[in-house]
Coordinates of C-alpha atoms in Angstrom, one line a residue:
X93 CA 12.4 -8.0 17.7
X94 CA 10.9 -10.1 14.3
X95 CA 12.7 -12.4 12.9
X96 CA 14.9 -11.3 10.0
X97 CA 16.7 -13.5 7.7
X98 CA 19.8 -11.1 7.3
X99 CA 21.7 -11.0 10.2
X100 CA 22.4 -6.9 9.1
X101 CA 21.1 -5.3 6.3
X102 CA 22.6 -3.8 2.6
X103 CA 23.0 -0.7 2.8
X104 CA 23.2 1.6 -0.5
X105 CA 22.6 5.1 -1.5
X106 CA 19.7 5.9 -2.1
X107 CA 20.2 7.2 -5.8
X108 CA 21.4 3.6 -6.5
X109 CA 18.5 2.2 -5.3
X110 CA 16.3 2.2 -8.7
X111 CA 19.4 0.5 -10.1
X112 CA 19.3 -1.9 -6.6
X113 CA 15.2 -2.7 -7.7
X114 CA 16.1 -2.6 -11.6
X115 CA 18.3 -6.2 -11.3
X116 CA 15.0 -8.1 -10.5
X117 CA 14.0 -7.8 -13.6
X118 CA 14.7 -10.9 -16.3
X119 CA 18.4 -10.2 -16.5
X120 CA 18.6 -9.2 -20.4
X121 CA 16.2 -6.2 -19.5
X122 CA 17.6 -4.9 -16.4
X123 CA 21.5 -4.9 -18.2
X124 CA 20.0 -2.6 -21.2
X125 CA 18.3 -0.2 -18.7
X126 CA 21.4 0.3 -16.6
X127 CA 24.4 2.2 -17.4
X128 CA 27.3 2.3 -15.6
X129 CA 26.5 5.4 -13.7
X130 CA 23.3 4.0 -12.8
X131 CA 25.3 1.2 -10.9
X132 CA 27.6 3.7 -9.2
X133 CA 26.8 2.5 -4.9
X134 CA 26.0 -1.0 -5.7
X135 CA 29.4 -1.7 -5.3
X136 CA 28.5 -3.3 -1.4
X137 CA 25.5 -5.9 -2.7
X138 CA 28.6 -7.7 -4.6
X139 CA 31.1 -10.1 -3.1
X140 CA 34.8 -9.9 -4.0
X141 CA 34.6 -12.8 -6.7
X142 CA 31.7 -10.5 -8.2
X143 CA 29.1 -12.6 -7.3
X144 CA 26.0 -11.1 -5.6
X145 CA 26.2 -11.5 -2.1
X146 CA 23.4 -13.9 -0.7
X147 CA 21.3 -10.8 1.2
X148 CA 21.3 -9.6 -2.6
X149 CA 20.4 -12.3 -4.3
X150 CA 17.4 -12.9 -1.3
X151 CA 15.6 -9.6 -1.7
X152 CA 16.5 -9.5 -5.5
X153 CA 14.0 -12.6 -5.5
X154 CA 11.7 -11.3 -3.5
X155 CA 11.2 -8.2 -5.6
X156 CA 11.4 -10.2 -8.6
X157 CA 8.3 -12.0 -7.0
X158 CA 6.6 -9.0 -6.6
X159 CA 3.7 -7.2 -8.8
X160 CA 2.1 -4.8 -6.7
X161 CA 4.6 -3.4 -4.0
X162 CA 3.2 -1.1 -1.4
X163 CA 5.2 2.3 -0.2
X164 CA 4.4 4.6 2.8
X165 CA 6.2 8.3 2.8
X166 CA 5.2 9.9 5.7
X167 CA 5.9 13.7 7.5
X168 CA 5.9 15.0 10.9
X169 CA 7.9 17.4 13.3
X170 CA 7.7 14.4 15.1
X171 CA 10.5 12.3 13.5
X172 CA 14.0 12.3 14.7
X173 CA 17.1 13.3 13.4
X174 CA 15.1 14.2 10.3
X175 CA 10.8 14.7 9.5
X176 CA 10.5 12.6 6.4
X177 CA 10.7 8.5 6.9
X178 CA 10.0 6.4 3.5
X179 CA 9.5 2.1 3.5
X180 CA 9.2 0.3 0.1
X181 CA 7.1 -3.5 1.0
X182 CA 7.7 -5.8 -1.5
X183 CA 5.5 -8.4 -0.7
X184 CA 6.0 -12.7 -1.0
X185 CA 4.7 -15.4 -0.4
X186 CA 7.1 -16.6 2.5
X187 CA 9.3 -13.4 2.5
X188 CA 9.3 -10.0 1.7
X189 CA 11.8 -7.5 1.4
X190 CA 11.8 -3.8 3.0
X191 CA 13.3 -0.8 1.5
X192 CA 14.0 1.7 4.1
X193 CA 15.0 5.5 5.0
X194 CA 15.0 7.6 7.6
X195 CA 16.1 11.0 9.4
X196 CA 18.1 13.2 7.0
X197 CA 20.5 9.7 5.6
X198 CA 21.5 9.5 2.4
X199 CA 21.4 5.7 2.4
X200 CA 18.7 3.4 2.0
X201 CA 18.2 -0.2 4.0
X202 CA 17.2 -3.2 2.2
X203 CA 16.2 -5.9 4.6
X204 CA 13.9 -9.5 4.4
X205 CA 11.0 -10.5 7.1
X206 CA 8.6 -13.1 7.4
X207 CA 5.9 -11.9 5.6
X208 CA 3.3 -13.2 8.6
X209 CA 4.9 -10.4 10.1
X210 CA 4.5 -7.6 7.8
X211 CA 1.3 -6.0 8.9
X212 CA 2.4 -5.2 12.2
X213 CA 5.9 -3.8 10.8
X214 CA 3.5 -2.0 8.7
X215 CA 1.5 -1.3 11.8
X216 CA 3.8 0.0 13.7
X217 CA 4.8 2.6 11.5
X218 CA 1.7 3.6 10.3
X219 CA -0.3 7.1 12.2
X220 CA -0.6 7.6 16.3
X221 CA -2.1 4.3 17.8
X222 CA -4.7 6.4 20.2
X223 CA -8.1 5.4 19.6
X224 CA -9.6 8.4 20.9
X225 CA -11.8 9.3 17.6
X226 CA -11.9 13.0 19.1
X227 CA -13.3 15.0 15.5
X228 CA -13.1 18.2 16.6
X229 CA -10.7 19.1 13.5
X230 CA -11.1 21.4 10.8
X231 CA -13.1 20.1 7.5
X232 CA -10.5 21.3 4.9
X233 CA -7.1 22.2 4.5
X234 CA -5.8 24.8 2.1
X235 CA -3.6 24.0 -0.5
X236 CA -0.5 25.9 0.9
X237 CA 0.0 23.3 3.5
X238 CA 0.0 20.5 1.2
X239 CA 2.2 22.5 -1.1
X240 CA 4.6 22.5 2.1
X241 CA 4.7 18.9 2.9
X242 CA 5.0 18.0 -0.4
X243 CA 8.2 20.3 -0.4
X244 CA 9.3 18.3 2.5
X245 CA 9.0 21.5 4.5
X246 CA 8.2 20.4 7.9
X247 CA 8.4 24.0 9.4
X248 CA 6.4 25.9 6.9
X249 CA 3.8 22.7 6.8
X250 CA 3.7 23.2 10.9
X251 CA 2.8 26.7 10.4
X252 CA 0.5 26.8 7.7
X253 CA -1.3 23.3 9.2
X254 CA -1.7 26.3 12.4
X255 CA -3.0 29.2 11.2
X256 CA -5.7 26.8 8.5
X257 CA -6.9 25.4 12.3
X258 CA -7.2 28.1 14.2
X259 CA -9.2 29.9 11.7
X260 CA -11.6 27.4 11.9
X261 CA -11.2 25.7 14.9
X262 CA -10.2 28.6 18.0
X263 CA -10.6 25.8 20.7
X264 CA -9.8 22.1 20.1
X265 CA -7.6 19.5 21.2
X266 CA -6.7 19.2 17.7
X267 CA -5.4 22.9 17.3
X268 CA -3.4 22.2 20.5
X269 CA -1.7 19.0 19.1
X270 CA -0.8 21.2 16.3
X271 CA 0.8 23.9 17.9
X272 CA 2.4 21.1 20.1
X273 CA 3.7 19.8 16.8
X274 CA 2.1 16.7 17.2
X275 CA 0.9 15.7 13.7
X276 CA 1.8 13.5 10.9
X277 CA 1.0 13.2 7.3
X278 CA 1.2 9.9 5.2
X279 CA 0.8 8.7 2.1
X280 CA 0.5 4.7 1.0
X281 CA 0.3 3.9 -2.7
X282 CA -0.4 0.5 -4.2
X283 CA 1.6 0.0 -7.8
X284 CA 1.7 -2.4 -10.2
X285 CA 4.8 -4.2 -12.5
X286 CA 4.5 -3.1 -15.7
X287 CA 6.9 -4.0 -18.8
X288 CA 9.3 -0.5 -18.3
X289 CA 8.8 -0.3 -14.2
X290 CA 5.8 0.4 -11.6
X291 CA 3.0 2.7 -12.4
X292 CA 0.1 3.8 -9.5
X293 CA -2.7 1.9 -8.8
X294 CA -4.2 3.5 -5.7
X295 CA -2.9 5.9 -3.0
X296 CA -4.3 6.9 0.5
X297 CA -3.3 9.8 2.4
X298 CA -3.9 10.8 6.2
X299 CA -3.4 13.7 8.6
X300 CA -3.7 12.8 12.5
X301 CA -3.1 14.1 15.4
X302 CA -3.2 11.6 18.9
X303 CA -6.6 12.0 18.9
X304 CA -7.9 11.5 15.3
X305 CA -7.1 11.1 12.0
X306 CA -8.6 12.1 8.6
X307 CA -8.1 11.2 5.6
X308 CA -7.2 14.0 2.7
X309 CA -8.7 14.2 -0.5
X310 CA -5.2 14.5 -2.8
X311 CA -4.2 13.2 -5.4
X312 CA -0.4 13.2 -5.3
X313 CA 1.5 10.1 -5.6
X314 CA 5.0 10.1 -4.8
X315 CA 7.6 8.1 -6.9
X316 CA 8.0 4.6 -6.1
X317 CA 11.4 5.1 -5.2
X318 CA 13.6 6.5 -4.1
X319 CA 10.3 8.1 -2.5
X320 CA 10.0 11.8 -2.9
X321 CA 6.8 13.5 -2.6
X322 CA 5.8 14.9 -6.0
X323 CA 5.9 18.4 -7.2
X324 CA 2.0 19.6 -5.8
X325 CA 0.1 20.5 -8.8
X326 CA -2.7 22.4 -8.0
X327 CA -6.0 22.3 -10.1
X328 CA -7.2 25.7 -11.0
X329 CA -9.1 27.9 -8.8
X330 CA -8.8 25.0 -5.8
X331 CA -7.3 25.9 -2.6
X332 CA -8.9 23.8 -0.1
X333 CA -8.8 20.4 0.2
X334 CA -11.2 18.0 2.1
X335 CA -10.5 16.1 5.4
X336 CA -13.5 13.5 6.0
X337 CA -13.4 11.4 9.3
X338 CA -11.8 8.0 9.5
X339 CA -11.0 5.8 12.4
X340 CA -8.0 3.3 12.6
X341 CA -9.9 0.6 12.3
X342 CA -11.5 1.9 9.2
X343 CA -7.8 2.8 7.7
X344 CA -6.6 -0.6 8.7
X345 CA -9.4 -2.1 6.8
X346 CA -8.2 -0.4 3.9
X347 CA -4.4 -1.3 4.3
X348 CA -5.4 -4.9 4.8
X349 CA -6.5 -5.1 0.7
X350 CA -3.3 -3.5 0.0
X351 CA -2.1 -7.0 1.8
X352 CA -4.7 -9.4 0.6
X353 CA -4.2 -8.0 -3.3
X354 CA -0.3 -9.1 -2.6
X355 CA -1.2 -12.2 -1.2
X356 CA -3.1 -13.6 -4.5
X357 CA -0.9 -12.1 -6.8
X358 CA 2.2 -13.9 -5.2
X359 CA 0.3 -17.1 -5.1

């Protein structure tokens, strides 16, 4: 277990947690911007004198820190109780606070590491750790599958992600994963502070399988948070989308600016 420096984490609803993010902002700002229905669950970051409690108060300056936060949604019939998980890494010079769901929860966790040891947090939760590099994949996906996870719709993803491999791809030990249900999708996106929130500044997105991974030629961006995937919009007359080969190494590297980006600004 990492060092945390919250002995247990907030926990809010996860509709509150735009309001939760919101408060990091110079105070005059964030108090226009909420209303009081925005500030319905953040009842529990308070303590009884109506002072923020310290966990608050700690992340609150973390994300207040922060320019360029990092989020990673990811899919897969994998994931237990529920397919979709969703982490929010706002990133410090000595801390950095984590914004977390998972399963089917209607909460969010807000929690503080060392920020030394936020790339293997990261890590950890990122695609399968096999290093196999087995490319017998199909080169495209069609749009419908996309449209699928981007519904959240882990069982209609599974099946379309099936029949778009095995009409390429009769024999492979990716089409087996697939039909063994061992896949995952995920999506990281970079953003940047700006005057009335956070706006996009880069997003990568992955399918793997244990033995490889690829990286997908979208470009949705889910909102920063809470972290939905967005409405698919499809450009006309497109209904395949490329996968081009990519190793973990190779992903890593392109994580690791995400980091080094948040390690000048927040010096």
């Amino acid at each position: 277990m990492m060092s945390t420096f919250f002995l247990s984490p907030l926990t809010l609803p996860i509709a509150s947690v735009p309001a939760f993010i919101a408060l990091a902002r110079p105070e005059e700002s964030a108090r226009e911007d909420l209303s009081g229905q925005a500030q319905m669950g953040l009842d529990t970051i308070y303590e009884a004198d109506g002072q923020l409690r310290a966990q608050a108060r700690e992340a609150l300056a973390v994300i207040r820190e922060t320019d360029a936060p990092l989020s990673h949604l990811s899919l897969s019939p994998r994931f237990h109780p529920g397919p979709l998980r969703s982490f929010c890494y706002f990133f410090a010079a000595e801390q950095s606070a984590i914004v977390q769901t998972a399963g089917g929860s209607e909460t969010a966790e807000v929690f503080c590491h060392k920020s030394h040891d936020l790339p293997r947090f990261i890590a950890e939760r990122s695609p399968f750790p096999s290093q196999k590099n087995r490319f017998d994949g199909p080169k495209r996906i069609s749009s419908a599958f996309l449209e699928a996870v981007h519904r959240g719709d882990v069982e209609d993803a599974q099946r379309i992600l099936y029949e778009d491999v095995s009409s390429e791809k009769k024999r492979s030990s990716f089409l087996r994963q697939v039909r063994e249900g061992q896949w995952e999708y995920h999506t990281w996106t970079q953003w940047e502070r700006t005057p009335d929130g956070y706006r996009a500044r880069q997003t990568i997105s992955t399918l793997s399988v244990p033995s490889a991974l690829y990286l997908v030629e979208s470009s949705s961006i889910p909102t920063l948070f809470p972290p939905l995937l967005p409405t698919f919009t499809l450009e006309e007359g497109k209904t395949k989308f490329p996968l081009s080969r990519c190793t973990r190494t190779e992903l890593w590297i392109q994580l690791a600016r995400f980091f080094a980006m948040n390690v000048t600004t927040s010096h």
